[in-house]
């Protein structure tokens, strides 16, 4: 196993302090250490998953009622 440092330029890997021709015909695994971009994700429509309820519209009053009756 061997590790070489380099950079990608276009469709080519530029090796620092070595010549890649020394390894002609060898199998390689390329690991990208710095992945500077993110794949774009589709925005989640959170409103699609919630159902508005009467209790939800008046949550403060509901919680006050629950808390006032918990020590009876």
PDB file of N, CA, C and O in Angstrom:
ATOM      1  N   UNK A   1       0.855  -1.170   0.000  1.00  0.00           N
ATOM      2  CA  UNK A   1       0.000   0.000   0.000  1.00  0.00           C
ATOM      3  C   UNK A   1       0.898   1.229   0.000  1.00  0.00           C
ATOM      4  O   UNK A   1       1.939   1.253   0.626  1.00  0.00           O
ATOM      5  N   UNK A   2       0.431   2.257  -0.674  1.00  0.00           N
ATOM      6  CA  UNK A   2       1.206   3.469  -0.840  1.00  0.00           C
ATOM      7  C   UNK A   2       0.259   4.658  -0.838  1.00  0.00           C
ATOM      8  O   UNK A   2      -0.844   4.565  -1.356  1.00  0.00           O
ATOM      9  N   UNK A   3       0.673   5.757  -0.234  1.00  0.00           N
ATOM     10  CA  UNK A   3      -0.122   6.981  -0.257  1.00  0.00           C
ATOM     11  C   UNK A   3       0.690   8.076  -0.926  1.00  0.00           C
ATOM     12  O   UNK A   3       1.854   8.270  -0.613  1.00  0.00           O
ATOM     13  N   UNK A   4       0.065   8.780  -1.865  1.00  0.00           N
ATOM     14  CA  UNK A   4       0.696   9.898  -2.556  1.00  0.00           C
ATOM     15  C   UNK A   4      -0.180  11.127  -2.373  1.00  0.00           C
ATOM     16  O   UNK A   4      -1.398  11.031  -2.436  1.00  0.00           O
ATOM     17  N   UNK A   5       0.432  12.286  -2.160  1.00  0.00           N
ATOM     18  CA  UNK A   5      -0.321  13.532  -2.046  1.00  0.00           C
ATOM     19  C   UNK A   5      -0.408  14.175  -3.420  1.00  0.00           C
ATOM     20  O   UNK A   5       0.537  14.127  -4.193  1.00  0.00           O
ATOM     21  N   UNK A   6      -1.528  14.773  -3.719  1.00  0.00           N
ATOM     22  CA  UNK A   6      -1.698  15.435  -5.003  1.00  0.00           C
ATOM     23  C   UNK A   6      -2.964  16.257  -5.035  1.00  0.00           C
ATOM     24  O   UNK A   6      -3.668  16.352  -4.040  1.00  0.00           O
ATOM     25  N   UNK A   7      -3.237  16.832  -6.185  1.00  0.00           N
ATOM     26  CA  UNK A   7      -4.457  17.606  -6.380  1.00  0.00           C
ATOM     27  C   UNK A   7      -5.100  17.200  -7.700  1.00  0.00           C
ATOM     28  O   UNK A   7      -4.430  16.678  -8.584  1.00  0.00           O
ATOM     29  N   UNK A   8      -6.395  17.439  -7.795  1.00  0.00           N
ATOM     30  CA  UNK A   8      -7.122  17.136  -9.021  1.00  0.00           C
ATOM     31  C   UNK A   8      -7.213  18.410  -9.838  1.00  0.00           C
ATOM     32  O   UNK A   8      -7.607  19.455  -9.337  1.00  0.00           O
ATOM     33  N   UNK A   9      -6.834  18.326 -11.099  1.00  0.00           N
ATOM     34  CA  UNK A   9      -6.964  19.433 -12.037  1.00  0.00           C
ATOM     35  C   UNK A   9      -7.646  18.895 -13.285  1.00  0.00           C
ATOM     36  O   UNK A   9      -7.046  18.126 -14.037  1.00  0.00           O
ATOM     37  N   UNK A  10      -8.908  19.281 -13.445  1.00  0.00           N
ATOM     38  CA  UNK A  10      -9.681  18.748 -14.566  1.00  0.00           C
ATOM     39  C   UNK A  10      -9.930  17.267 -14.362  1.00  0.00           C
ATOM     40  O   UNK A  10     -10.477  16.845 -13.362  1.00  0.00           O
ATOM     41  N   UNK A  11      -9.461  16.444 -15.304  1.00  0.00           N
ATOM     42  CA  UNK A  11      -9.634  15.002 -15.218  1.00  0.00           C
ATOM     43  C   UNK A  11      -8.304  14.315 -14.908  1.00  0.00           C
ATOM     44  O   UNK A  11      -8.103  13.157 -15.244  1.00  0.00           O
ATOM     45  N   UNK A  12      -7.380  15.046 -14.265  1.00  0.00           N
ATOM     46  CA  UNK A  12      -6.036  14.545 -14.002  1.00  0.00           C
ATOM     47  C   UNK A  12      -5.695  14.734 -12.530  1.00  0.00           C
ATOM     48  O   UNK A  12      -6.081  15.726 -11.924  1.00  0.00           O
ATOM     49  N   UNK A  13      -4.959  13.796 -11.981  1.00  0.00           N
ATOM     50  CA  UNK A  13      -4.439  13.924 -10.620  1.00  0.00           C
ATOM     51  C   UNK A  13      -2.981  14.334 -10.729  1.00  0.00           C
ATOM     52  O   UNK A  13      -2.177  13.641 -11.351  1.00  0.00           O
ATOM     53  N   UNK A  14      -2.634  15.468 -10.134  1.00  0.00           N
ATOM     54  CA  UNK A  14      -1.266  15.971 -10.141  1.00  0.00           C
ATOM     55  C   UNK A  14      -0.601  15.530  -8.841  1.00  0.00           C
ATOM     56  O   UNK A  14      -1.043  15.883  -7.754  1.00  0.00           O
ATOM     57  N   UNK A  15       0.456  14.736  -8.966  1.00  0.00           N
ATOM     58  CA  UNK A  15       1.154  14.187  -7.800  1.00  0.00           C
ATOM     59  C   UNK A  15       2.275  15.134  -7.387  1.00  0.00           C
ATOM     60  O   UNK A  15       3.037  15.603  -8.230  1.00  0.00           O
ATOM     61  N   UNK A  16       2.388  15.386  -6.092  1.00  0.00           N
ATOM     62  CA  UNK A  16       3.432  16.248  -5.569  1.00  0.00           C
ATOM     63  C   UNK A  16       4.654  15.409  -5.206  1.00  0.00           C
ATOM     64  O   UNK A  16       4.527  14.350  -4.593  1.00  0.00           O
ATOM     65  N   UNK A  17       5.833  15.862  -5.575  1.00  0.00           N
ATOM     66  CA  UNK A  17       7.112  15.252  -5.192  1.00  0.00           C
ATOM     67  C   UNK A  17       7.290  13.811  -5.662  1.00  0.00           C
ATOM     68  O   UNK A  17       7.966  13.025  -5.016  1.00  0.00           O
ATOM     69  N   UNK A  18       6.652  13.426  -6.749  1.00  0.00           N
ATOM     70  CA  UNK A  18       6.816  12.069  -7.279  1.00  0.00           C
ATOM     71  C   UNK A  18       6.290  12.063  -8.705  1.00  0.00           C
ATOM     72  O   UNK A  18       5.643  12.996  -9.139  1.00  0.00           O
ATOM     73  N   UNK A  19       6.538  11.009  -9.421  1.00  0.00           N
ATOM     74  CA  UNK A  19       6.012  10.856 -10.770  1.00  0.00           C
ATOM     75  C   UNK A  19       5.062   9.673 -10.776  1.00  0.00           C
ATOM     76  O   UNK A  19       5.420   8.566 -10.357  1.00  0.00           O
ATOM     77  N   UNK A  20       3.852   9.907 -11.223  1.00  0.00           N
ATOM     78  CA  UNK A  20       2.855   8.835 -11.251  1.00  0.00           C
ATOM     79  C   UNK A  20       3.229   7.748 -12.257  1.00  0.00           C
ATOM     80  O   UNK A  20       2.751   6.617 -12.162  1.00  0.00           O
ATOM     81  N   UNK A  21       4.118   8.070 -13.194  1.00  0.00           N
ATOM     82  CA  UNK A  21       4.538   7.056 -14.163  1.00  0.00           C
ATOM     83  C   UNK A  21       5.306   5.923 -13.486  1.00  0.00           C
ATOM     84  O   UNK A  21       5.381   4.818 -14.029  1.00  0.00           O
ATOM     85  N   UNK A  22       5.840   6.160 -12.297  1.00  0.00           N
ATOM     86  CA  UNK A  22       6.522   5.090 -11.548  1.00  0.00           C
ATOM     87  C   UNK A  22       5.553   3.987 -11.127  1.00  0.00           C
ATOM     88  O   UNK A  22       5.974   2.895 -10.770  1.00  0.00           O
ATOM     89  N   UNK A  23       4.253   4.277 -11.143  1.00  0.00           N
ATOM     90  CA  UNK A  23       3.238   3.328 -10.671  1.00  0.00           C
ATOM     91  C   UNK A  23       2.315   2.897 -11.802  1.00  0.00           C
ATOM     92  O   UNK A  23       1.214   2.423 -11.565  1.00  0.00           O
ATOM     93  N   UNK A  24       2.767   3.007 -13.046  1.00  0.00           N
ATOM     94  CA  UNK A  24       1.969   2.658 -14.217  1.00  0.00           C
ATOM     95  C   UNK A  24       1.498   1.208 -14.129  1.00  0.00           C
ATOM     96  O   UNK A  24       2.278   0.300 -13.859  1.00  0.00           O
ATOM     97  N   UNK A  25       0.203   1.001 -14.305  1.00  0.00           N
ATOM     98  CA  UNK A  25      -0.372  -0.343 -14.283  1.00  0.00           C
ATOM     99  C   UNK A  25      -0.835  -0.797 -12.917  1.00  0.00           C
ATOM    100  O   UNK A  25      -1.429  -1.870 -12.791  1.00  0.00           O
ATOM    101  N   UNK A  26      -0.580  -0.037 -11.893  1.00  0.00           N
ATOM    102  CA  UNK A  26      -0.998  -0.417 -10.532  1.00  0.00           C
ATOM    103  C   UNK A  26      -2.465  -0.064 -10.310  1.00  0.00           C
ATOM    104  O   UNK A  26      -2.981   0.906 -10.855  1.00  0.00           O
ATOM    105  N   UNK A  27      -3.151  -0.870  -9.495  1.00  0.00           N
ATOM    106  CA  UNK A  27      -4.527  -0.562  -9.106  1.00  0.00           C
ATOM    107  C   UNK A  27      -4.497   0.523  -8.048  1.00  0.00           C
ATOM    108  O   UNK A  27      -3.616   0.544  -7.196  1.00  0.00           O
ATOM    109  N   UNK A  28      -5.480   1.425  -8.104  1.00  0.00           N
ATOM    110  CA  UNK A  28      -5.511   2.534  -7.152  1.00  0.00           C
ATOM    111  C   UNK A  28      -6.908   2.711  -6.574  1.00  0.00           C
ATOM    112  O   UNK A  28      -7.907   2.315  -7.171  1.00  0.00           O
ATOM    113  N   UNK A  29      -6.941   3.328  -5.404  1.00  0.00           N
ATOM    114  CA  UNK A  29      -8.171   3.812  -4.787  1.00  0.00           C
ATOM    115  C   UNK A  29      -7.943   5.288  -4.534  1.00  0.00           C
ATOM    116  O   UNK A  29      -6.966   5.668  -3.883  1.00  0.00           O
ATOM    117  N   UNK A  30      -8.803   6.121  -5.057  1.00  0.00           N
ATOM    118  CA  UNK A  30      -8.668   7.558  -4.898  1.00  0.00           C
ATOM    119  C   UNK A  30      -9.576   8.016  -3.759  1.00  0.00           C
ATOM    120  O   UNK A  30     -10.769   7.756  -3.769  1.00  0.00           O
ATOM    121  N   UNK A  31      -8.996   8.676  -2.773  1.00  0.00           N
ATOM    122  CA  UNK A  31      -9.753   9.215  -1.646  1.00  0.00           C
ATOM    123  C   UNK A  31      -9.673  10.729  -1.702  1.00  0.00           C
ATOM    124  O   UNK A  31      -8.581  11.292  -1.695  1.00  0.00           O
ATOM    125  N   UNK A  32     -10.793  11.395  -1.753  1.00  0.00           N
ATOM    126  CA  UNK A  32     -10.831  12.854  -1.781  1.00  0.00           C
ATOM    127  C   UNK A  32     -10.920  13.334  -0.335  1.00  0.00           C
ATOM    128  O   UNK A  32     -11.868  13.032   0.371  1.00  0.00           O
ATOM    129  N   UNK A  33      -9.910  14.076   0.109  1.00  0.00           N
ATOM    130  CA  UNK A  33      -9.843  14.498   1.503  1.00  0.00           C
ATOM    131  C   UNK A  33     -10.623  15.770   1.790  1.00  0.00           C
ATOM    132  O   UNK A  33     -11.110  15.969   2.882  1.00  0.00           O
ATOM    133  N   UNK A  34     -10.735  16.650   0.826  1.00  0.00           N
ATOM    134  CA  UNK A  34     -11.432  17.904   1.018  1.00  0.00           C
ATOM    135  C   UNK A  34     -12.558  17.966   0.004  1.00  0.00           C
ATOM    136  O   UNK A  34     -12.319  18.081  -1.184  1.00  0.00           O
ATOM    137  N   UNK A  35     -13.770  17.875   0.476  1.00  0.00           N
ATOM    138  CA  UNK A  35     -14.946  17.860  -0.404  1.00  0.00           C
ATOM    139  C   UNK A  35     -15.626  19.211  -0.284  1.00  0.00           C
ATOM    140  O   UNK A  35     -16.466  19.418   0.588  1.00  0.00           O
ATOM    141  N   UNK A  36     -15.282  20.193  -1.120  1.00  0.00           N
ATOM    142  CA  UNK A  36     -15.703  21.573  -0.910  1.00  0.00           C
ATOM    143  C   UNK A  36     -17.141  21.905  -1.269  1.00  0.00           C
ATOM    144  O   UNK A  36     -17.593  22.970  -0.964  1.00  0.00           O
ATOM    145  N   UNK A  37     -17.863  21.027  -1.914  1.00  0.00           N
ATOM    146  CA  UNK A  37     -19.220  21.377  -2.304  1.00  0.00           C
ATOM    147  C   UNK A  37     -20.210  20.422  -1.669  1.00  0.00           C
ATOM    148  O   UNK A  37     -19.869  19.318  -1.287  1.00  0.00           O
ATOM    149  N   UNK A  38     -21.434  20.885  -1.548  1.00  0.00           N
ATOM    150  CA  UNK A  38     -22.517  20.064  -1.020  1.00  0.00           C
ATOM    151  C   UNK A  38     -23.484  19.746  -2.149  1.00  0.00           C
ATOM    152  O   UNK A  38     -23.696  20.556  -3.031  1.00  0.00           O
ATOM    153  N   UNK A  39     -24.043  18.565  -2.080  1.00  0.00           N
ATOM    154  CA  UNK A  39     -25.079  18.232  -3.046  1.00  0.00           C
ATOM    155  C   UNK A  39     -26.343  18.977  -2.641  1.00  0.00           C
ATOM    156  O   UNK A  39     -26.676  19.070  -1.463  1.00  0.00           O
ATOM    157  N   UNK A  40     -27.027  19.524  -3.610  1.00  0.00           N
ATOM    158  CA  UNK A  40     -28.244  20.265  -3.286  1.00  0.00           C
ATOM    159  C   UNK A  40     -29.349  19.296  -2.904  1.00  0.00           C
ATOM    160  O   UNK A  40     -29.504  18.239  -3.503  1.00  0.00           O
ATOM    161  N   UNK A  41     -30.065  19.663  -1.885  1.00  0.00           N
ATOM    162  CA  UNK A  41     -31.182  18.848  -1.415  1.00  0.00           C
ATOM    163  C   UNK A  41     -32.487  19.572  -1.686  1.00  0.00           C
ATOM    164  O   UNK A  41     -32.548  20.794  -1.674  1.00  0.00           O
ATOM    165  N   UNK A  42     -33.518  18.791  -1.893  1.00  0.00           N
ATOM    166  CA  UNK A  42     -34.838  19.368  -2.070  1.00  0.00           C
ATOM    167  C   UNK A  42     -35.322  19.875  -0.719  1.00  0.00           C
ATOM    168  O   UNK A  42     -35.166  19.203   0.307  1.00  0.00           O
ATOM    169  N   UNK A  43     -35.865  21.079  -0.687  1.00  0.00           N
ATOM    170  CA  UNK A  43     -36.385  21.662   0.549  1.00  0.00           C
ATOM    171  C   UNK A  43     -37.565  20.828   1.047  1.00  0.00           C
ATOM    172  O   UNK A  43     -38.391  20.369   0.267  1.00  0.00           O
ATOM    173  N   UNK A  44     -37.635  20.657   2.353  1.00  0.00           N
ATOM    174  CA  UNK A  44     -38.727  19.904   2.968  1.00  0.00           C
ATOM    175  C   UNK A  44     -39.868  20.867   3.278  1.00  0.00           C
ATOM    176  O   UNK A  44     -39.665  21.895   3.917  1.00  0.00           O
ATOM    177  N   UNK A  45     -41.055  20.522   2.843  1.00  0.00           N
ATOM    178  CA  UNK A  45     -42.240  21.317   3.134  1.00  0.00           C
ATOM    179  C   UNK A  45     -42.841  20.792   4.437  1.00  0.00           C
ATOM    180  O   UNK A  45     -43.644  19.857   4.441  1.00  0.00           O
ATOM    181  N   UNK A  46     -42.424  21.389   5.559  1.00  0.00           N
ATOM    182  CA  UNK A  46     -42.855  20.912   6.869  1.00  0.00           C
ATOM    183  C   UNK A  46     -44.360  21.085   7.063  1.00  0.00           C
ATOM    184  O   UNK A  46     -44.980  20.323   7.815  1.00  0.00           O
ATOM    185  N   UNK A  47     -44.968  22.068   6.419  1.00  0.00           N
ATOM    186  CA  UNK A  47     -46.411  22.279   6.557  1.00  0.00           C
ATOM    187  C   UNK A  47     -47.207  21.094   6.022  1.00  0.00           C
ATOM    188  O   UNK A  47     -48.331  20.849   6.437  1.00  0.00           O
ATOM    189  N   UNK A  48     -46.624  20.355   5.129  1.00  0.00           N
ATOM    190  CA  UNK A  48     -47.282  19.190   4.542  1.00  0.00           C
ATOM    191  C   UNK A  48     -47.490  18.076   5.573  1.00  0.00           C
ATOM    192  O   UNK A  48     -48.387  17.252   5.442  1.00  0.00           O
ATOM    193  N   UNK A  49     -46.663  18.053   6.625  1.00  0.00           N
ATOM    194  CA  UNK A  49     -46.706  16.960   7.596  1.00  0.00           C
ATOM    195  C   UNK A  49     -47.454  17.298   8.875  1.00  0.00           C
ATOM    196  O   UNK A  49     -47.607  16.464   9.741  1.00  0.00           O
ATOM    197  N   UNK A  50     -47.889  18.516   9.043  1.00  0.00           N
ATOM    198  CA  UNK A  50     -48.599  18.901  10.260  1.00  0.00           C
ATOM    199  C   UNK A  50     -50.066  19.151   9.991  1.00  0.00           C
ATOM    200  O   UNK A  50     -50.466  19.575   8.917  1.00  0.00           O
ATOM    201  N   UNK A  51     -50.870  18.869  11.001  1.00  0.00           N
ATOM    202  CA  UNK A  51     -52.298  19.137  10.917  1.00  0.00           C
ATOM    203  C   UNK A  51     -52.624  20.109  12.038  1.00  0.00           C
ATOM    204  O   UNK A  51     -52.365  19.834  13.211  1.00  0.00           O
ATOM    205  N   UNK A  52     -53.145  21.264  11.678  1.00  0.00           N
ATOM    206  CA  UNK A  52     -53.488  22.256  12.687  1.00  0.00           C
ATOM    207  C   UNK A  52     -54.712  21.800  13.464  1.00  0.00           C
ATOM    208  O   UNK A  52     -55.693  21.328  12.891  1.00  0.00           O
ATOM    209  N   UNK A  53     -54.642  21.912  14.795  1.00  0.00           N
ATOM    210  CA  UNK A  53     -55.754  21.509  15.654  1.00  0.00           C
ATOM    211  C   UNK A  53     -56.172  22.699  16.511  1.00  0.00           C
ATOM    212  O   UNK A  53     -55.438  23.674  16.659  1.00  0.00           O
ATOM    213  N   UNK A  54     -57.333  22.598  17.097  1.00  0.00           N
ATOM    214  CA  UNK A  54     -57.825  23.643  17.997  1.00  0.00           C
ATOM    215  C   UNK A  54     -56.885  23.779  19.192  1.00  0.00           C
ATOM    216  O   UNK A  54     -56.535  24.873  19.602  1.00  0.00           O
ATOM    217  N   UNK A  55     -56.464  22.660  19.746  1.00  0.00           N
ATOM    218  CA  UNK A  55     -55.555  22.680  20.888  1.00  0.00           C
ATOM    219  C   UNK A  55     -54.217  23.301  20.505  1.00  0.00           C
ATOM    220  O   UNK A  55     -53.632  24.051  21.272  1.00  0.00           O
ATOM    221  N   UNK A  56     -53.736  23.040  19.299  1.00  0.00           N
ATOM    222  CA  UNK A  56     -52.485  23.614  18.837  1.00  0.00           C
ATOM    223  C   UNK A  56     -52.559  25.116  18.659  1.00  0.00           C
ATOM    224  O   UNK A  56     -51.592  25.834  18.914  1.00  0.00           O
ATOM    225  N   UNK A  57     -53.700  25.610  18.236  1.00  0.00           N
ATOM    226  CA  UNK A  57     -53.870  27.056  18.058  1.00  0.00           C
ATOM    227  C   UNK A  57     -53.873  27.782  19.399  1.00  0.00           C
ATOM    228  O   UNK A  57     -53.536  28.945  19.492  1.00  0.00           O
ATOM    229  N   UNK A  58     -54.252  27.070  20.464  1.00  0.00           N
ATOM    230  CA  UNK A  58     -54.351  27.681  21.794  1.00  0.00           C
ATOM    231  C   UNK A  58     -53.456  26.921  22.777  1.00  0.00           C
ATOM    232  O   UNK A  58     -53.868  26.620  23.892  1.00  0.00           O
ATOM    233  N   UNK A  59     -52.248  26.623  22.375  1.00  0.00           N
ATOM    234  CA  UNK A  59     -51.362  25.778  23.166  1.00  0.00           C
ATOM    235  C   UNK A  59     -51.016  26.392  24.522  1.00  0.00           C
ATOM    236  O   UNK A  59     -50.914  25.683  25.513  1.00  0.00           O
ATOM    237  N   UNK A  60     -50.860  27.701  24.591  1.00  0.00           N
ATOM    238  CA  UNK A  60     -50.512  28.324  25.871  1.00  0.00           C
ATOM    239  C   UNK A  60     -51.623  28.119  26.905  1.00  0.00           C
ATOM    240  O   UNK A  60     -51.360  27.761  28.049  1.00  0.00           O
ATOM    241  N   UNK A  61     -52.863  28.339  26.503  1.00  0.00           N
ATOM    242  CA  UNK A  61     -53.990  28.136  27.420  1.00  0.00           C
ATOM    243  C   UNK A  61     -54.114  26.664  27.792  1.00  0.00           C
ATOM    244  O   UNK A  61     -54.381  26.331  28.956  1.00  0.00           O
ATOM    245  N   UNK A  62     -53.905  25.781  26.842  1.00  0.00           N
ATOM    246  CA  UNK A  62     -53.983  24.341  27.104  1.00  0.00           C
ATOM    247  C   UNK A  62     -52.919  23.918  28.115  1.00  0.00           C
ATOM    248  O   UNK A  62     -53.210  23.193  29.077  1.00  0.00           O
ATOM    249  N   UNK A  63     -51.676  24.388  27.931  1.00  0.00           N
ATOM    250  CA  UNK A  63     -50.604  24.010  28.864  1.00  0.00           C
ATOM    251  C   UNK A  63     -50.860  24.590  30.259  1.00  0.00           C
ATOM    252  O   UNK A  63     -50.592  23.940  31.260  1.00  0.00           O
ATOM    253  N   UNK A  64     -51.393  25.802  30.337  1.00  0.00           N
ATOM    254  CA  UNK A  64     -51.723  26.399  31.640  1.00  0.00           C
ATOM    255  C   UNK A  64     -52.775  25.555  32.345  1.00  0.00           C
ATOM    256  O   UNK A  64     -52.685  25.304  33.545  1.00  0.00           O
ATOM    257  N   UNK A  65     -53.760  25.087  31.589  1.00  0.00           N
ATOM    258  CA  UNK A  65     -54.805  24.245  32.177  1.00  0.00           C
ATOM    259  C   UNK A  65     -54.239  22.922  32.669  1.00  0.00           C
ATOM    260  O   UNK A  65     -54.569  22.473  33.773  1.00  0.00           O
ATOM    261  N   UNK A  66     -53.367  22.314  31.896  1.00  0.00           N
ATOM    262  CA  UNK A  66     -52.742  21.046  32.288  1.00  0.00           C
ATOM    263  C   UNK A  66     -51.899  21.232  33.554  1.00  0.00           C
ATOM    264  O   UNK A  66     -51.988  20.446  34.505  1.00  0.00           O
ATOM    265  N   UNK A  67     -51.116  22.288  33.597  1.00  0.00           N
ATOM    266  CA  UNK A  67     -50.215  22.523  34.739  1.00  0.00           C
ATOM    267  C   UNK A  67     -51.013  22.895  36.000  1.00  0.00           C
ATOM    268  O   UNK A  67     -50.611  22.548  37.110  1.00  0.00           O
ATOM    269  N   UNK A  68     -52.115  23.611  35.870  1.00  0.00           N
ATOM    270  CA  UNK A  68     -52.887  24.016  37.055  1.00  0.00           C
ATOM    271  C   UNK A  68     -53.622  22.831  37.667  1.00  0.00           C
ATOM    272  O   UNK A  68     -53.933  22.855  38.852  1.00  0.00           O
ATOM    273  N   UNK A  69     -53.893  21.800  36.916  1.00  0.00           N
ATOM    274  CA  UNK A  69     -54.637  20.647  37.415  1.00  0.00           C
ATOM    275  C   UNK A  69     -53.742  19.457  37.776  1.00  0.00           C
ATOM    276  O   UNK A  69     -54.262  18.416  38.148  1.00  0.00           O
ATOM    277  N   UNK A  70     -52.431  19.623  37.741  1.00  0.00           N
ATOM    278  CA  UNK A  70     -51.583  18.433  37.962  1.00  0.00           C
ATOM    279  C   UNK A  70     -51.353  18.124  39.428  1.00  0.00           C
ATOM    280  O   UNK A  70     -50.850  17.071  39.770  1.00  0.00           O
ATOM    281  N   UNK A  71     -51.758  18.995  40.377  1.00  0.00           N
ATOM    282  CA  UNK A  71     -51.517  18.742  41.802  1.00  0.00           C
ATOM    283  C   UNK A  71     -52.798  18.640  42.607  1.00  0.00           C
ATOM    284  O   UNK A  71     -52.806  18.803  43.814  1.00  0.00           O
ATOM    285  N   UNK A  72     -53.899  18.371  41.963  1.00  0.00           N
ATOM    286  CA  UNK A  72     -55.179  18.280  42.702  1.00  0.00           C
ATOM    287  C   UNK A  72     -55.318  16.982  43.404  1.00  0.00           C
ATOM    288  O   UNK A  72     -54.993  15.945  43.142  1.00  0.00           O
TER     289      UNK A  72
END
